[in-house]
Amino acid sequence: MASKCNYCGEDAVISTNDAPSVSMRVCQECGSVNDENFISDETPFSRGFDNTSAFDFKQSLSKSARNALQVTTPQGLKLGKNRITIVGQTFKLGVSLIDDAANLYERLFRHPDIIHKTMSNKLLLAAACVYIKMRENDLPFPLRWFCKISGICANDFSRNFLFVLKCMDIKLNYPSIESEIDIVLEPAKLGSKVTNLTAEIIQLCQKAWIVSGRSHSPVIIAASHIAWYTLTENKGRKSSLRDYCKEFKFSYSRPISDRSSEIHETIFELGKSLPWVIGSYKDKKLFNRKYLLEIVKYRESLLYNHQIEVTEKLVPVIDMKSNTSPSDVKEKGVENSDNSSINTEKLCPNQKTVSFSNSNVKDTSDMNKIFSHSKDDNIQGASAADERPTDIQPNNEHSQNTQESCSSGCKMESKSCDRVYGKLSASKDVHEVVYESDSTLQKNIFIPPILKKPRKRLYYEAVEDTEGLDCNDELSEAHEHDVDQYIRSEEEIKEIKQLKH
DNA sequence: ATCCATGACGCGCTTCCCTG
DNA sequence: CAGGGAAGCGCGTCATGGAT
């Protein structure tokens, strides 16, 4: 029985219950669809997001109604909203959140670039609107989970996801590794001292490009192991990474082992630049245990002294939105980004390093001035620095800034993410669909796949594109100022300025 | 003998580049 | 702009050599 149309006022709205798997109310005159009860007798997964039912339904309309439908309600808009409803129901989202996503999609639909999108991409854009609204509402679903559950190709989705962010000028917050430290370590109950030292090591790791592009939990576990054995008695063999994981019920994996090696390598190389370190060490772990507290304390200066490659930080969304150049990005506080850091790995011959050439701190005496307060401030470091390690072989290598550091060859770990996402999800009521058995879903994938692996890790590469710098060029004063601000504490900058004058 | 770290290899995923 | 292929990267597994 026909009823009145909300749009044209004609008594021509019919129900299409007879159409397979679809229940709609549509006007035969103007083609308008009653949005309420748009979908009914089908499960979210049953259709697999095809649009066959919608097309089937259209065939049931009169020719004039089909024409009107095309004019008044663009197919892409209609099917996109349909997709939003389905995805929203899949994730059991509230009506308001689904409406928000639909509104976002409607606004997006007015964007001039949308016309170039194919229908399949429009459907992905619609799904992206849902995902964005979920993220905005603090529902921490990783992108890949969302795609897997929705039956969407993650790579195709991420392109459109980023397109929406760019077009609509939306900024999302990405979980930082710092925010995950407590979550990962909480079950082990390592204590605040170990946790705090772990956080400092993580900060160093971020600037040494150990974190970027990698799963967070292996980095955290590896760092916590180093912090733990540094702050506890020498347990000999029992201090091995494997035993540590066993004791504290972490899932030992190759990525953790690799991250541990990288962190050790990095700390070792940085530590050799400490002006009061004399001689060369064969046992990196013994050295790191001895000087770790000092190395993390002076990480900014050590990194600066060691070498400087500031990166494009590529934090996906921030960069895209503001259309800022990589060099602009670092001005905006790169430190909060998981994707940013300073690369201390594998210097190629043509890679740029920045020394203290503009300051007077190149010789050891001035370096000692910069680091001098360490022996007052650092409780363990002071005594440690005065002791001569047993495996020292006197030479002068320490006075040169080494230019190679941690090797990569890195791995990713997913099993230990269980507790991370378990915790995250547990704190929210979005736990309806969880694929805990699928390890591939448990990676660190909040970052869109197409931006997950920042390839340009070096400063000169980052600025090359926008500023025409060559890797052999000297950094300008402005660049060095940027770098200075990025990697040094204010106190250190002041001290260097004083030395200059 | 056992444990541990690490190299080699294959798989899957991501990113880049080219073509239509 | 979209799609497909190639290359790069991370991870898991197995094997091996050194240390205890």
XYZ file of C-alpha atoms (C1' of nucleotides) in Angstrom, chain A residues 121 214 254-255 259 410-413 453, chain C residues 1-2 8-13 19-20:
20
model
C 36.329 3.825 -4.029
C 58.151 -1.469 14.000
C 62.781 -12.869 17.204
C 61.688 -9.239 16.873
C 65.277 -4.864 18.877
C 64.513 -5.909 11.736
C 61.622 -7.942 12.636
C 58.239 -7.368 13.912
C 56.475 -9.134 16.671
C 57.083 2.504 6.421
C 43.290 8.084 -11.426
C 43.330 3.084 -11.057
C 61.735 -3.681 0.003
C 60.836 -4.796 4.687
C 59.360 -7.294 8.897
C 58.342 -11.621 10.940
C 58.578 -16.629 11.967
C 61.087 -20.816 11.746
C 79.498 -19.570 25.533
C 78.600 -21.588 29.939
